[in-house]
mmCIF file of C-alpha atoms in Angstrom:
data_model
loop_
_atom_site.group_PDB
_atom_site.id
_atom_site.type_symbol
_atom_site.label_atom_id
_atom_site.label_comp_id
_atom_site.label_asym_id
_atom_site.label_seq_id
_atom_site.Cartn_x
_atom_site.Cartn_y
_atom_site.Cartn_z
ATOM 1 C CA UNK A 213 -12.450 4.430 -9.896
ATOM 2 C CA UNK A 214 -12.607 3.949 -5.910
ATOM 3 C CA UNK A 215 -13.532 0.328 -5.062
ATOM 4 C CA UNK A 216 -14.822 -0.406 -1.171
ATOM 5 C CA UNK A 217 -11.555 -2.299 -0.878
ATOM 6 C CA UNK A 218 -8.940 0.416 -1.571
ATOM 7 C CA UNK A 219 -7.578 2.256 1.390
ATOM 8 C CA UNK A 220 -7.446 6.009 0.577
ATOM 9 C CA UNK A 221 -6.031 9.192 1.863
ATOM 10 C CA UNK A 222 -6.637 12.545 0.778
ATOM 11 C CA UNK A 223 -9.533 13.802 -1.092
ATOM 12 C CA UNK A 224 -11.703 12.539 -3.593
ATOM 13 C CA UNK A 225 -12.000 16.234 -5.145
ATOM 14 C CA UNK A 226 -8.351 16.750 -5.620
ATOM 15 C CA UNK A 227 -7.095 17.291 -9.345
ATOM 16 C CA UNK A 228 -5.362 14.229 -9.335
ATOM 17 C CA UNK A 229 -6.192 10.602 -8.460
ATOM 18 C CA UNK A 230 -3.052 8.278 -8.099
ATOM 19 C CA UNK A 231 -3.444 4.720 -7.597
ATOM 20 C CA UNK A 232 0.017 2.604 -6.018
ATOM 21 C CA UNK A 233 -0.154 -0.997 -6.521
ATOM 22 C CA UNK A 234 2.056 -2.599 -3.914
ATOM 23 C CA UNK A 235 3.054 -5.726 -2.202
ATOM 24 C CA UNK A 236 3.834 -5.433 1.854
ATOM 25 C CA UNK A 237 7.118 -8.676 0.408
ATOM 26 C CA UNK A 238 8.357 -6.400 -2.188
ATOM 27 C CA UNK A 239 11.529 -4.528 -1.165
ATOM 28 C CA UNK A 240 10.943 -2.051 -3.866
ATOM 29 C CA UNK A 241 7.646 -0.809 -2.202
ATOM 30 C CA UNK A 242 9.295 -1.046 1.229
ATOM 31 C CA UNK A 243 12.137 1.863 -0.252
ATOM 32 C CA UNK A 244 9.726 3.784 -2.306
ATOM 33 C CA UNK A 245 7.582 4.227 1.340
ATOM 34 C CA UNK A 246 10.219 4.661 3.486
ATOM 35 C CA UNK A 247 12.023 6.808 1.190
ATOM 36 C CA UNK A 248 9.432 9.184 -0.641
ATOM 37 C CA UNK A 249 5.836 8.307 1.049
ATOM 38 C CA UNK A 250 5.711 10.739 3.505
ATOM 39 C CA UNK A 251 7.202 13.289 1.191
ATOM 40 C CA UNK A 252 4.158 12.133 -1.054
ATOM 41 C CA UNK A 253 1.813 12.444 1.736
ATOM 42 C CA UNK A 254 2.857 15.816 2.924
ATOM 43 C CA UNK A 255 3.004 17.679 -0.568
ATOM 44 C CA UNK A 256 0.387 16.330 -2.252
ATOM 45 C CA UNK A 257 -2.344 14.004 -0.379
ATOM 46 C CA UNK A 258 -2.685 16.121 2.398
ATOM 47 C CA UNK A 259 -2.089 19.459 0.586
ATOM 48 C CA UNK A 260 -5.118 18.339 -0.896
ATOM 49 C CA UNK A 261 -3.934 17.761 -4.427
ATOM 50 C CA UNK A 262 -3.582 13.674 -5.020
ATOM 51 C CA UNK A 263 -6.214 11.293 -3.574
ATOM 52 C CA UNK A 264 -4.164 8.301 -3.364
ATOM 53 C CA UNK A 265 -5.705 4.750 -3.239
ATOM 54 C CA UNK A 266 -3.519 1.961 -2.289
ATOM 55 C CA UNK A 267 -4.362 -1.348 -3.725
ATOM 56 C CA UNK A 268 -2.501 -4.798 -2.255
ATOM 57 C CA UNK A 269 -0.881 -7.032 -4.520
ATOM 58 C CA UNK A 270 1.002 -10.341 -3.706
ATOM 59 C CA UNK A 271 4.366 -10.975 -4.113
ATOM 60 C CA UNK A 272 7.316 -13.382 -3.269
ATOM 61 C CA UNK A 273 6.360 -14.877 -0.725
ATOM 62 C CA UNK A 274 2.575 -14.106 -1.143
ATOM 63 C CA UNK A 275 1.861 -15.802 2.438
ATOM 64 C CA UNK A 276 4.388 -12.654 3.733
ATOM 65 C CA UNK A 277 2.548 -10.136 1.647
ATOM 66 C CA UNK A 278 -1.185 -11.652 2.694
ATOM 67 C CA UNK A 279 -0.345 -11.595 6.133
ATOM 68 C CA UNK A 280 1.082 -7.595 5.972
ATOM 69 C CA UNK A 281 -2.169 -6.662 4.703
ATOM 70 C CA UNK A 282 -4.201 -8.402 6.944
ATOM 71 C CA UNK A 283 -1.992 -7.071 9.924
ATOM 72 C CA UNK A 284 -2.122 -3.668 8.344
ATOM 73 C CA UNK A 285 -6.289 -4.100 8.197
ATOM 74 C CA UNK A 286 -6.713 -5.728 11.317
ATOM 75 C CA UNK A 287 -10.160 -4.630 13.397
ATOM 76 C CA UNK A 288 -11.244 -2.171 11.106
ATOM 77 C CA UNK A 289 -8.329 0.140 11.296
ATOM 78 C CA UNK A 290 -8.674 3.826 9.668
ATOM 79 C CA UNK A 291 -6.557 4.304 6.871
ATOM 80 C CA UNK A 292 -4.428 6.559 8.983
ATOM 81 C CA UNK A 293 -3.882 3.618 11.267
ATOM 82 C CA UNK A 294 -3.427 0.926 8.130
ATOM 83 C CA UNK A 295 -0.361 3.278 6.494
ATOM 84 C CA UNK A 296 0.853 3.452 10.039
ATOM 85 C CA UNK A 297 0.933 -0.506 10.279
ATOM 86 C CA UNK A 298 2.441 -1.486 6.620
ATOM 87 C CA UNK A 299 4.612 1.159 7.303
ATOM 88 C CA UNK A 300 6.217 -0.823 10.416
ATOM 89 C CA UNK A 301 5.973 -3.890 8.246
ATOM 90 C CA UNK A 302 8.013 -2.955 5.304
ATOM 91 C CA UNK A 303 10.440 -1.311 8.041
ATOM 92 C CA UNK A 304 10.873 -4.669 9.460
ATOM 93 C CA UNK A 305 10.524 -6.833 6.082
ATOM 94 C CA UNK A 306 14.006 -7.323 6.028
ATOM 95 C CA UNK A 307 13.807 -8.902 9.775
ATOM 96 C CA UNK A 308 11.013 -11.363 8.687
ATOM 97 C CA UNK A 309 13.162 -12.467 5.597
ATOM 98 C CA UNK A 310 16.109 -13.060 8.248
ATOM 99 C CA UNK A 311 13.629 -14.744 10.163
ATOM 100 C CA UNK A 312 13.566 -17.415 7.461
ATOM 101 C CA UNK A 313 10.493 -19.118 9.545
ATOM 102 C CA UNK A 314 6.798 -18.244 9.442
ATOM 103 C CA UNK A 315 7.031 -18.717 13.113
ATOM 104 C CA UNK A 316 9.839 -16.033 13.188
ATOM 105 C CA UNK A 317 7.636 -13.782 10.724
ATOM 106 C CA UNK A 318 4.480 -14.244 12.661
ATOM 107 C CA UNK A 319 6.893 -12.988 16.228
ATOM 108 C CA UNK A 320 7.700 -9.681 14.220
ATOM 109 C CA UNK A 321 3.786 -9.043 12.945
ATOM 110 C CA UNK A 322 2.979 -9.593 16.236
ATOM 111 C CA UNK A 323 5.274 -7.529 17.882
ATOM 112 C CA UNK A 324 3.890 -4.701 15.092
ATOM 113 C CA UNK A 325 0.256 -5.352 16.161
ATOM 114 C CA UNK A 326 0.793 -5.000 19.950
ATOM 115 C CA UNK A 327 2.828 -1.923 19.207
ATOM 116 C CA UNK A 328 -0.596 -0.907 17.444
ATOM 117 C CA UNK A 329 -2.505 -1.792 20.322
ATOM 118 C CA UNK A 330 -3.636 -5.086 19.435
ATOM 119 C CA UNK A 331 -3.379 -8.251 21.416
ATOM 120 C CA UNK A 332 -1.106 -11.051 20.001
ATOM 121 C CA UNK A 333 -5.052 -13.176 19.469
ATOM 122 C CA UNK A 334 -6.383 -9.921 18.006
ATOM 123 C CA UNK A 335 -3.363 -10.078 15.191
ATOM 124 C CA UNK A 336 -3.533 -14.475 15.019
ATOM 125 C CA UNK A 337 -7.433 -13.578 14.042
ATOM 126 C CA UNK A 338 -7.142 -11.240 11.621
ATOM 127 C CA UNK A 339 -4.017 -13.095 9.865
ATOM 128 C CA UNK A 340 -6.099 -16.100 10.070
ATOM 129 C CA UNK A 341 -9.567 -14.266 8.454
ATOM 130 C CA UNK A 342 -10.632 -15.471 4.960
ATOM 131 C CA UNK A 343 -12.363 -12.491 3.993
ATOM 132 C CA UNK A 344 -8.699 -11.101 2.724
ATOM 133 C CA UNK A 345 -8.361 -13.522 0.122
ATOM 134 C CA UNK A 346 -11.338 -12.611 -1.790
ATOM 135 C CA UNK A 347 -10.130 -8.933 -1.657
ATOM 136 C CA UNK A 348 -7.297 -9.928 -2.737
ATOM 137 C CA UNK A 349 -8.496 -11.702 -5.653
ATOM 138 C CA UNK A 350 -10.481 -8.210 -6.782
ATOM 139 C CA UNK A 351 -6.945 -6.338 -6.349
ATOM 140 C CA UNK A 352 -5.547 -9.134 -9.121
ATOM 141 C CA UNK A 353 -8.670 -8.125 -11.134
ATOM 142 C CA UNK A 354 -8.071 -4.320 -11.136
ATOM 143 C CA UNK A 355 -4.314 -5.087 -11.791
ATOM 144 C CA UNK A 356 -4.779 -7.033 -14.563
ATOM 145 C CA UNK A 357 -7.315 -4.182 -16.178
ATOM 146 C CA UNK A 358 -3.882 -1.878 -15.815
ATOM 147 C CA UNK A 359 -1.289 -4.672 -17.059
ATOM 148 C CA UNK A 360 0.432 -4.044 -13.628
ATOM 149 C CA UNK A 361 3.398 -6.429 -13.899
ATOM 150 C CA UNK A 362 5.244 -5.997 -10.890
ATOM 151 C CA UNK A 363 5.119 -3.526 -7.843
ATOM 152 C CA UNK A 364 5.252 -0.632 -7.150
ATOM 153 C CA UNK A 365 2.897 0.039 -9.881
ATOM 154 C CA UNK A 366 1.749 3.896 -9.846
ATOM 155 C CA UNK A 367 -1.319 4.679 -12.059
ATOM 156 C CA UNK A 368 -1.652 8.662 -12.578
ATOM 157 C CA UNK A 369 -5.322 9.771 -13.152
ATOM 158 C CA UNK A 370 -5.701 6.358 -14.873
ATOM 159 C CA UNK A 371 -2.434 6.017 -16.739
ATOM 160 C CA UNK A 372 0.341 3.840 -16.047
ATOM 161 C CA UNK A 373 3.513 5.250 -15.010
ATOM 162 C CA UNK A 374 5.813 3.248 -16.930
ATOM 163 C CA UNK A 375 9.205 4.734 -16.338
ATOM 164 C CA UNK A 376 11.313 4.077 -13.428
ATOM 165 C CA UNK A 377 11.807 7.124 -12.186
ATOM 166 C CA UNK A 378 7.868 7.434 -11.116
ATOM 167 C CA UNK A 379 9.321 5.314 -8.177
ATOM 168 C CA UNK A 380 11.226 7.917 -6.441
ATOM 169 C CA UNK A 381 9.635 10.878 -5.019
ATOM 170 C CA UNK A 382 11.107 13.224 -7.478
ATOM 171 C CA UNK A 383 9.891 11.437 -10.342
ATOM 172 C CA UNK A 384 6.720 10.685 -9.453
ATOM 173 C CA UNK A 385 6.135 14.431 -8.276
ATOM 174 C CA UNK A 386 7.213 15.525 -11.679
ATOM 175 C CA UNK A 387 4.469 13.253 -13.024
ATOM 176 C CA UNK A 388 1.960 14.957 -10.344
ATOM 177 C CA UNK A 389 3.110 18.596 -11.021
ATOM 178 C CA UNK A 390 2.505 17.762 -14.703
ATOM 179 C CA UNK A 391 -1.212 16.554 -14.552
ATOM 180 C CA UNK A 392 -2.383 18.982 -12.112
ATOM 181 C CA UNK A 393 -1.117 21.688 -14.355
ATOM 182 C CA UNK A 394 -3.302 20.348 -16.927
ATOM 183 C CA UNK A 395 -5.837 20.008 -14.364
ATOM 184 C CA UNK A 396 -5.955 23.516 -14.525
#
């Protein structure tokens, strides 16, 4: 189910594999992780009972979305330091929309990188690598093989959560609580 391209957190043992498909443009992914991701992450990935992989999709714009996940990627970065990265992107989407220039949205991802510890060339680089959009092009694949339509999309030990409530934290840990008690 893993692909090399997913960023992951938690364990592959746990009882229950969740998948988010998400697009670092969409304001709906931006709420769901700054409103119920570290919730998700404290109760469940790291309590060792979800391994979460996060797959990129691209939304509206798509060049905002391609150039969050590269940022996000940039020089190898652990998946600890990736989540820490979109995370400061979808806090600041709503700047970079404001911005209304891709000169204005490149200021604010670079800001986000040195705040990461990159230089301002580090973050032009990795924005500017073409490896991404073959990844990204895999991503579409893997979507398509779910009929993800739009994002967030969560898929729950390979079935998609098709109510809206899996995108708040109480939903989706309803969901959770539900298949790891069949787990057992």
């Amino acid at each position: 189910m893993q692909t090399p391209d997913d960023m992951v957190l938690g364990s592959p043992q746990a009882p229950v594999t969740l998948i988010e498909f998400a697009s670092a443009s969409c304001p709906h992914c931006a709420h769901f992780h700054e409103t119920a991701f570290a919730q998700l992450r404290a109760n469940y990935i790291d309590a060792g009972k979800v391994f979460f992989i996060y797959r990129e999709m691209l939304t509206s714009p798509a060049q905002l979305a391609y150039a969050g996940f590269q940022l996000a990627r940039c020089n190898n970065a652990t998946p600890d330091q990736y989540f820490d990265r979109l995370g400061q992107v979808f806090a600041r989407q709503q700047e970079m929309y404001a911005a209304g220039t891709m000169q204005g949205v490149l200021t604010v991802l670079s800001d986000i990188g040195v705040h990461a510890g990159l230089s301002s060339e580090q973050v032009l680089a990795c924005l500017n690598d073409p490896n991404g959009q073959e990844r990204i092009r895999r991503f579409g694949e893997s979507a398509t093989q779910f009929n993800v339509t739009g994002t967030p999309t969560f898929i729950l030990n390979g079935q998609k959560l098709d109510v809206a409530s899996a995108v708040t934290y109480e939903g989706l840990a309803h969901f959770i609580d539900q298949a790891i008690a069949a787990h057992h």
